[in-house]
Amino acid sequence: MGRSKQQFRNPLPTVDIIIELKDKGIVLIRRKNPPHGWAIPGGFVDYGESLEDAAVREAREETSLNVELIRQFHTYSDPKRDARFHTISTVYIASAKGEPMAADDAADIGVFKEDNLPEPIVFDHKEILRDYFKKRW
């Protein structure tokens, strides 16, 4: 009778994709929506979608590239990684050919190496990229 329903809140699953363009660098997008800045391409996993399918879809939506997933890199789960929501991101390393073009949530796009990364980099993506360049896998 007087019992209240418990409200469950769960973290949101996301994917991020470090896209390697052979001998050129990695693809980053400049976000169209807040938080503004540069980011690894990625986004939310749709209901009924695998992490791998979400990674391929998000890469294509934001960069116009068809990617081939190489490996799962790492999962980042700090509740403070995204100020908007508690997200858990599974990061993939992928390869692609061609010229990236900004689309969907991307206002701009670029190809960068470790020594010329743009600023600011949002979320925890600076930490992810630091781990990637140190080959922490």
JSON list of C-alpha atoms in Angstrom, two decimals:
[
{"chain": "A", "resi": 1, "resn": "MET", "atom": "CA", "xyz": [0.00, 0.00, 0.00]},
{"chain": "A", "resi": 2, "resn": "GLY", "atom": "CA", "xyz": [2.32, 2.77, 1.12]},
{"chain": "A", "resi": 3, "resn": "ARG", "atom": "CA", "xyz": [5.32, 1.42, -0.77]},
{"chain": "A", "resi": 4, "resn": "SER", "atom": "CA", "xyz": [6.92, 3.71, -3.31]},
{"chain": "A", "resi": 5, "resn": "LYS", "atom": "CA", "xyz": [8.31, 2.34, -6.53]},
{"chain": "A", "resi": 6, "resn": "GLN", "atom": "CA", "xyz": [12.08, 2.38, -6.61]},
{"chain": "A", "resi": 7, "resn": "GLN", "atom": "CA", "xyz": [13.42, 4.32, -9.55]},
{"chain": "A", "resi": 8, "resn": "PHE", "atom": "CA", "xyz": [16.33, 2.59, -11.26]},
{"chain": "A", "resi": 9, "resn": "ARG", "atom": "CA", "xyz": [18.96, 4.66, -12.98]},
{"chain": "A", "resi": 10, "resn": "ASN", "atom": "CA", "xyz": [21.63, 3.00, -15.04]},
{"chain": "A", "resi": 11, "resn": "PRO", "atom": "CA", "xyz": [24.66, 4.36, -16.89]},
{"chain": "A", "resi": 12, "resn": "LEU", "atom": "CA", "xyz": [24.25, 4.85, -20.62]},
{"chain": "A", "resi": 13, "resn": "PRO", "atom": "CA", "xyz": [26.39, 2.69, -22.93]},
{"chain": "A", "resi": 14, "resn": "THR", "atom": "CA", "xyz": [28.41, 4.56, -25.54]},
{"chain": "A", "resi": 15, "resn": "VAL", "atom": "CA", "xyz": [31.18, 3.79, -28.02]},
{"chain": "A", "resi": 16, "resn": "ASP", "atom": "CA", "xyz": [34.14, 5.82, -29.19]},
{"chain": "A", "resi": 17, "resn": "ILE", "atom": "CA", "xyz": [36.20, 4.93, -32.25]},
{"chain": "A", "resi": 18, "resn": "ILE", "atom": "CA", "xyz": [39.86, 5.80, -32.73]},
{"chain": "A", "resi": 19, "resn": "ILE", "atom": "CA", "xyz": [40.02, 5.75, -36.52]},
{"chain": "A", "resi": 20, "resn": "GLU", "atom": "CA", "xyz": [43.49, 5.27, -37.96]},
{"chain": "A", "resi": 21, "resn": "LEU", "atom": "CA", "xyz": [44.20, 6.54, -41.47]},
{"chain": "A", "resi": 22, "resn": "LYS", "atom": "CA", "xyz": [47.35, 4.77, -42.63]},
{"chain": "A", "resi": 23, "resn": "ASP", "atom": "CA", "xyz": [50.43, 7.01, -42.45]},
{"chain": "A", "resi": 24, "resn": "LYS", "atom": "CA", "xyz": [48.25, 10.08, -41.78]},
{"chain": "A", "resi": 25, "resn": "GLY", "atom": "CA", "xyz": [47.06, 9.91, -38.18]},
{"chain": "A", "resi": 26, "resn": "ILE", "atom": "CA", "xyz": [43.77, 9.57, -36.34]},
{"chain": "A", "resi": 27, "resn": "VAL", "atom": "CA", "xyz": [40.43, 11.23, -37.03]},
{"chain": "A", "resi": 28, "resn": "LEU", "atom": "CA", "xyz": [38.91, 13.65, -34.52]},
{"chain": "A", "resi": 29, "resn": "ILE", "atom": "CA", "xyz": [35.73, 15.68, -34.85]},
{"chain": "A", "resi": 30, "resn": "ARG", "atom": "CA", "xyz": [34.90, 19.16, -33.59]},
{"chain": "A", "resi": 31, "resn": "ARG", "atom": "CA", "xyz": [31.52, 18.87, -31.89]},
{"chain": "A", "resi": 32, "resn": "LYS", "atom": "CA", "xyz": [28.51, 20.77, -33.16]},
{"chain": "A", "resi": 33, "resn": "ASN", "atom": "CA", "xyz": [26.67, 20.40, -29.82]},
{"chain": "A", "resi": 34, "resn": "PRO", "atom": "CA", "xyz": [27.77, 21.07, -26.23]},
{"chain": "A", "resi": 35, "resn": "PRO", "atom": "CA", "xyz": [30.21, 20.37, -24.87]},
{"chain": "A", "resi": 36, "resn": "HIS", "atom": "CA", "xyz": [32.05, 22.14, -27.66]},
{"chain": "A", "resi": 37, "resn": "GLY", "atom": "CA", "xyz": [35.55, 21.07, -28.55]},
{"chain": "A", "resi": 38, "resn": "TRP", "atom": "CA", "xyz": [37.33, 18.19, -30.25]},
{"chain": "A", "resi": 39, "resn": "ALA", "atom": "CA", "xyz": [36.42, 14.57, -29.61]},
{"chain": "A", "resi": 40, "resn": "ILE", "atom": "CA", "xyz": [36.95, 11.02, -30.71]},
{"chain": "A", "resi": 41, "resn": "PRO", "atom": "CA", "xyz": [34.02, 10.07, -32.99]},
{"chain": "A", "resi": 42, "resn": "GLY", "atom": "CA", "xyz": [31.36, 8.13, -31.11]},
{"chain": "A", "resi": 43, "resn": "GLY", "atom": "CA", "xyz": [27.96, 8.14, -29.52]},
{"chain": "A", "resi": 44, "resn": "PHE", "atom": "CA", "xyz": [25.20, 6.22, -27.83]},
{"chain": "A", "resi": 45, "resn": "VAL", "atom": "CA", "xyz": [24.41, 2.57, -28.44]},
{"chain": "A", "resi": 46, "resn": "ASP", "atom": "CA", "xyz": [20.86, 2.10, -29.74]},
{"chain": "A", "resi": 47, "resn": "TYR", "atom": "CA", "xyz": [18.53, -0.43, -28.12]},
{"chain": "A", "resi": 48, "resn": "GLY", "atom": "CA", "xyz": [18.98, -3.80, -29.83]},
{"chain": "A", "resi": 49, "resn": "GLU", "atom": "CA", "xyz": [22.36, -2.81, -31.30]},
{"chain": "A", "resi": 50, "resn": "SER", "atom": "CA", "xyz": [25.71, -4.45, -30.52]},
{"chain": "A", "resi": 51, "resn": "LEU", "atom": "CA", "xyz": [28.66, -2.34, -29.44]},
{"chain": "A", "resi": 52, "resn": "GLU", "atom": "CA", "xyz": [30.47, -3.26, -32.64]},
{"chain": "A", "resi": 53, "resn": "ASP", "atom": "CA", "xyz": [27.53, -2.26, -34.86]},
{"chain": "A", "resi": 54, "resn": "ALA", "atom": "CA", "xyz": [27.18, 1.01, -32.92]},
{"chain": "A", "resi": 55, "resn": "ALA", "atom": "CA", "xyz": [30.88, 1.77, -33.44]},
{"chain": "A", "resi": 56, "resn": "VAL", "atom": "CA", "xyz": [30.68, 1.20, -37.20]},
{"chain": "A", "resi": 57, "resn": "ARG", "atom": "CA", "xyz": [27.45, 3.25, -37.45]},
{"chain": "A", "resi": 58, "resn": "GLU", "atom": "CA", "xyz": [28.70, 6.17, -35.35]},
{"chain": "A", "resi": 59, "resn": "ALA", "atom": "CA", "xyz": [31.97, 6.30, -37.29]},
{"chain": "A", "resi": 60, "resn": "ARG", "atom": "CA", "xyz": [30.09, 6.45, -40.59]},
{"chain": "A", "resi": 61, "resn": "GLU", "atom": "CA", "xyz": [27.54, 9.01, -39.31]},
{"chain": "A", "resi": 62, "resn": "GLU", "atom": "CA", "xyz": [30.14, 11.44, -37.98]},
{"chain": "A", "resi": 63, "resn": "THR", "atom": "CA", "xyz": [33.08, 10.97, -40.37]},
{"chain": "A", "resi": 64, "resn": "SER", "atom": "CA", "xyz": [31.49, 9.56, -43.57]},
{"chain": "A", "resi": 65, "resn": "LEU", "atom": "CA", "xyz": [34.08, 6.75, -43.40]},
{"chain": "A", "resi": 66, "resn": "ASN", "atom": "CA", "xyz": [33.42, 3.03, -43.57]},
{"chain": "A", "resi": 67, "resn": "VAL", "atom": "CA", "xyz": [35.62, 1.59, -40.87]},
{"chain": "A", "resi": 68, "resn": "GLU", "atom": "CA", "xyz": [36.97, -1.84, -40.14]},
{"chain": "A", "resi": 69, "resn": "LEU", "atom": "CA", "xyz": [37.20, -2.53, -36.43]},
{"chain": "A", "resi": 70, "resn": "ILE", "atom": "CA", "xyz": [40.67, -3.78, -35.48]},
{"chain": "A", "resi": 71, "resn": "ARG", "atom": "CA", "xyz": [40.19, -4.38, -31.79]},
{"chain": "A", "resi": 72, "resn": "GLN", "atom": "CA", "xyz": [38.39, -3.34, -28.65]},
{"chain": "A", "resi": 73, "resn": "PHE", "atom": "CA", "xyz": [40.76, -0.97, -26.88]},
{"chain": "A", "resi": 74, "resn": "HIS", "atom": "CA", "xyz": [39.44, -0.29, -23.37]},
{"chain": "A", "resi": 75, "resn": "THR", "atom": "CA", "xyz": [36.29, 0.63, -21.46]},
{"chain": "A", "resi": 76, "resn": "TYR", "atom": "CA", "xyz": [36.14, 3.96, -19.61]},
{"chain": "A", "resi": 77, "resn": "SER", "atom": "CA", "xyz": [33.56, 4.26, -16.84]},
{"chain": "A", "resi": 78, "resn": "ASP", "atom": "CA", "xyz": [34.37, 7.18, -14.54]},
{"chain": "A", "resi": 79, "resn": "PRO", "atom": "CA", "xyz": [30.93, 8.60, -13.65]},
{"chain": "A", "resi": 80, "resn": "LYS", "atom": "CA", "xyz": [32.37, 12.11, -14.19]},
{"chain": "A", "resi": 81, "resn": "ARG", "atom": "CA", "xyz": [33.68, 11.40, -17.74]},
{"chain": "A", "resi": 82, "resn": "ASP", "atom": "CA", "xyz": [30.66, 13.22, -19.22]},
{"chain": "A", "resi": 83, "resn": "ALA", "atom": "CA", "xyz": [29.12, 16.09, -17.25]},
{"chain": "A", "resi": 84, "resn": "ARG", "atom": "CA", "xyz": [25.72, 15.53, -18.91]},
{"chain": "A", "resi": 85, "resn": "PHE", "atom": "CA", "xyz": [25.18, 11.84, -18.08]},
{"chain": "A", "resi": 86, "resn": "HIS", "atom": "CA", "xyz": [26.82, 8.86, -16.43]},
{"chain": "A", "resi": 87, "resn": "THR", "atom": "CA", "xyz": [28.15, 7.02, -19.48]},
{"chain": "A", "resi": 88, "resn": "ILE", "atom": "CA", "xyz": [30.29, 3.94, -19.96]},
{"chain": "A", "resi": 89, "resn": "SER", "atom": "CA", "xyz": [32.26, 4.04, -23.18]},
{"chain": "A", "resi": 90, "resn": "THR", "atom": "CA", "xyz": [33.80, 1.07, -24.92]},
{"chain": "A", "resi": 91, "resn": "VAL", "atom": "CA", "xyz": [36.56, 2.36, -27.17]},
{"chain": "A", "resi": 92, "resn": "TYR", "atom": "CA", "xyz": [37.48, 0.64, -30.43]},
{"chain": "A", "resi": 93, "resn": "ILE", "atom": "CA", "xyz": [40.47, 1.05, -32.69]},
{"chain": "A", "resi": 94, "resn": "ALA", "atom": "CA", "xyz": [39.49, 0.98, -36.36]},
{"chain": "A", "resi": 95, "resn": "SER", "atom": "CA", "xyz": [41.08, 1.53, -39.73]},
{"chain": "A", "resi": 96, "resn": "ALA", "atom": "CA", "xyz": [39.65, 3.36, -42.71]},
{"chain": "A", "resi": 97, "resn": "LYS", "atom": "CA", "xyz": [40.60, 4.57, -46.15]},
{"chain": "A", "resi": 98, "resn": "GLY", "atom": "CA", "xyz": [39.50, 7.73, -47.88]},
{"chain": "A", "resi": 99, "resn": "GLU", "atom": "CA", "xyz": [38.92, 11.33, -46.86]},
{"chain": "A", "resi": 100, "resn": "PRO", "atom": "CA", "xyz": [36.89, 11.96, -43.71]},
{"chain": "A", "resi": 101, "resn": "MET", "atom": "CA", "xyz": [34.04, 14.45, -44.05]},
{"chain": "A", "resi": 102, "resn": "ALA", "atom": "CA", "xyz": [32.23, 16.01, -41.09]},
{"chain": "A", "resi": 103, "resn": "ALA", "atom": "CA", "xyz": [28.60, 14.92, -40.81]},
{"chain": "A", "resi": 104, "resn": "ASP", "atom": "CA", "xyz": [25.81, 14.49, -38.22]},
{"chain": "A", "resi": 105, "resn": "ASP", "atom": "CA", "xyz": [27.05, 15.89, -34.87]},
{"chain": "A", "resi": 106, "resn": "ALA", "atom": "CA", "xyz": [30.43, 16.95, -36.29]},
{"chain": "A", "resi": 107, "resn": "ALA", "atom": "CA", "xyz": [30.96, 20.63, -37.15]},
{"chain": "A", "resi": 108, "resn": "ASP", "atom": "CA", "xyz": [34.48, 20.01, -38.40]},
{"chain": "A", "resi": 109, "resn": "ILE", "atom": "CA", "xyz": [36.89, 17.13, -38.79]},
{"chain": "A", "resi": 110, "resn": "GLY", "atom": "CA", "xyz": [40.64, 16.67, -38.87]},
{"chain": "A", "resi": 111, "resn": "VAL", "atom": "CA", "xyz": [43.40, 14.10, -38.95]},
{"chain": "A", "resi": 112, "resn": "PHE", "atom": "CA", "xyz": [45.98, 14.44, -36.19]},
{"chain": "A", "resi": 113, "resn": "LYS", "atom": "CA", "xyz": [49.07, 12.83, -34.75]},
{"chain": "A", "resi": 114, "resn": "GLU", "atom": "CA", "xyz": [50.18, 12.77, -31.14]},
{"chain": "A", "resi": 115, "resn": "ASP", "atom": "CA", "xyz": [52.29, 15.92, -31.55]},
{"chain": "A", "resi": 116, "resn": "ASN", "atom": "CA", "xyz": [49.58, 18.12, -33.11]},
{"chain": "A", "resi": 117, "resn": "LEU", "atom": "CA", "xyz": [46.37, 17.29, -31.25]},
{"chain": "A", "resi": 118, "resn": "PRO", "atom": "CA", "xyz": [43.84, 20.15, -31.26]},
{"chain": "A", "resi": 119, "resn": "GLU", "atom": "CA", "xyz": [42.49, 21.96, -28.19]},
{"chain": "A", "resi": 120, "resn": "PRO", "atom": "CA", "xyz": [40.24, 21.75, -26.35]},
{"chain": "A", "resi": 121, "resn": "ILE", "atom": "CA", "xyz": [39.59, 18.02, -26.27]},
{"chain": "A", "resi": 122, "resn": "VAL", "atom": "CA", "xyz": [36.34, 17.25, -24.42]},
{"chain": "A", "resi": 123, "resn": "PHE", "atom": "CA", "xyz": [35.09, 14.52, -22.09]},
{"chain": "A", "resi": 124, "resn": "ASP", "atom": "CA", "xyz": [37.91, 12.17, -21.00]},
{"chain": "A", "resi": 125, "resn": "HIS", "atom": "CA", "xyz": [39.13, 11.86, -24.57]},
{"chain": "A", "resi": 126, "resn": "LYS", "atom": "CA", "xyz": [42.53, 13.41, -23.76]},
{"chain": "A", "resi": 127, "resn": "GLU", "atom": "CA", "xyz": [43.09, 10.54, -21.28]},
{"chain": "A", "resi": 128, "resn": "ILE", "atom": "CA", "xyz": [41.89, 7.97, -23.83]},
{"chain": "A", "resi": 129, "resn": "LEU", "atom": "CA", "xyz": [44.25, 9.37, -26.47]},
{"chain": "A", "resi": 130, "resn": "ARG", "atom": "CA", "xyz": [47.13, 9.42, -23.98]},
{"chain": "A", "resi": 131, "resn": "ASP", "atom": "CA", "xyz": [46.50, 5.72, -23.28]},
{"chain": "A", "resi": 132, "resn": "TYR", "atom": "CA", "xyz": [46.23, 4.99, -27.01]},
{"chain": "A", "resi": 133, "resn": "PHE", "atom": "CA", "xyz": [49.51, 6.73, -27.91]},
{"chain": "A", "resi": 134, "resn": "LYS", "atom": "CA", "xyz": [51.27, 4.95, -25.01]},
{"chain": "A", "resi": 135, "resn": "LYS", "atom": "CA", "xyz": [49.88, 1.70, -26.48]},
{"chain": "A", "resi": 136, "resn": "ARG", "atom": "CA", "xyz": [48.22, 0.69, -23.23]},
{"chain": "A", "resi": 137, "resn": "TRP", "atom": "CA", "xyz": [46.64, -2.54, -24.37]}
]
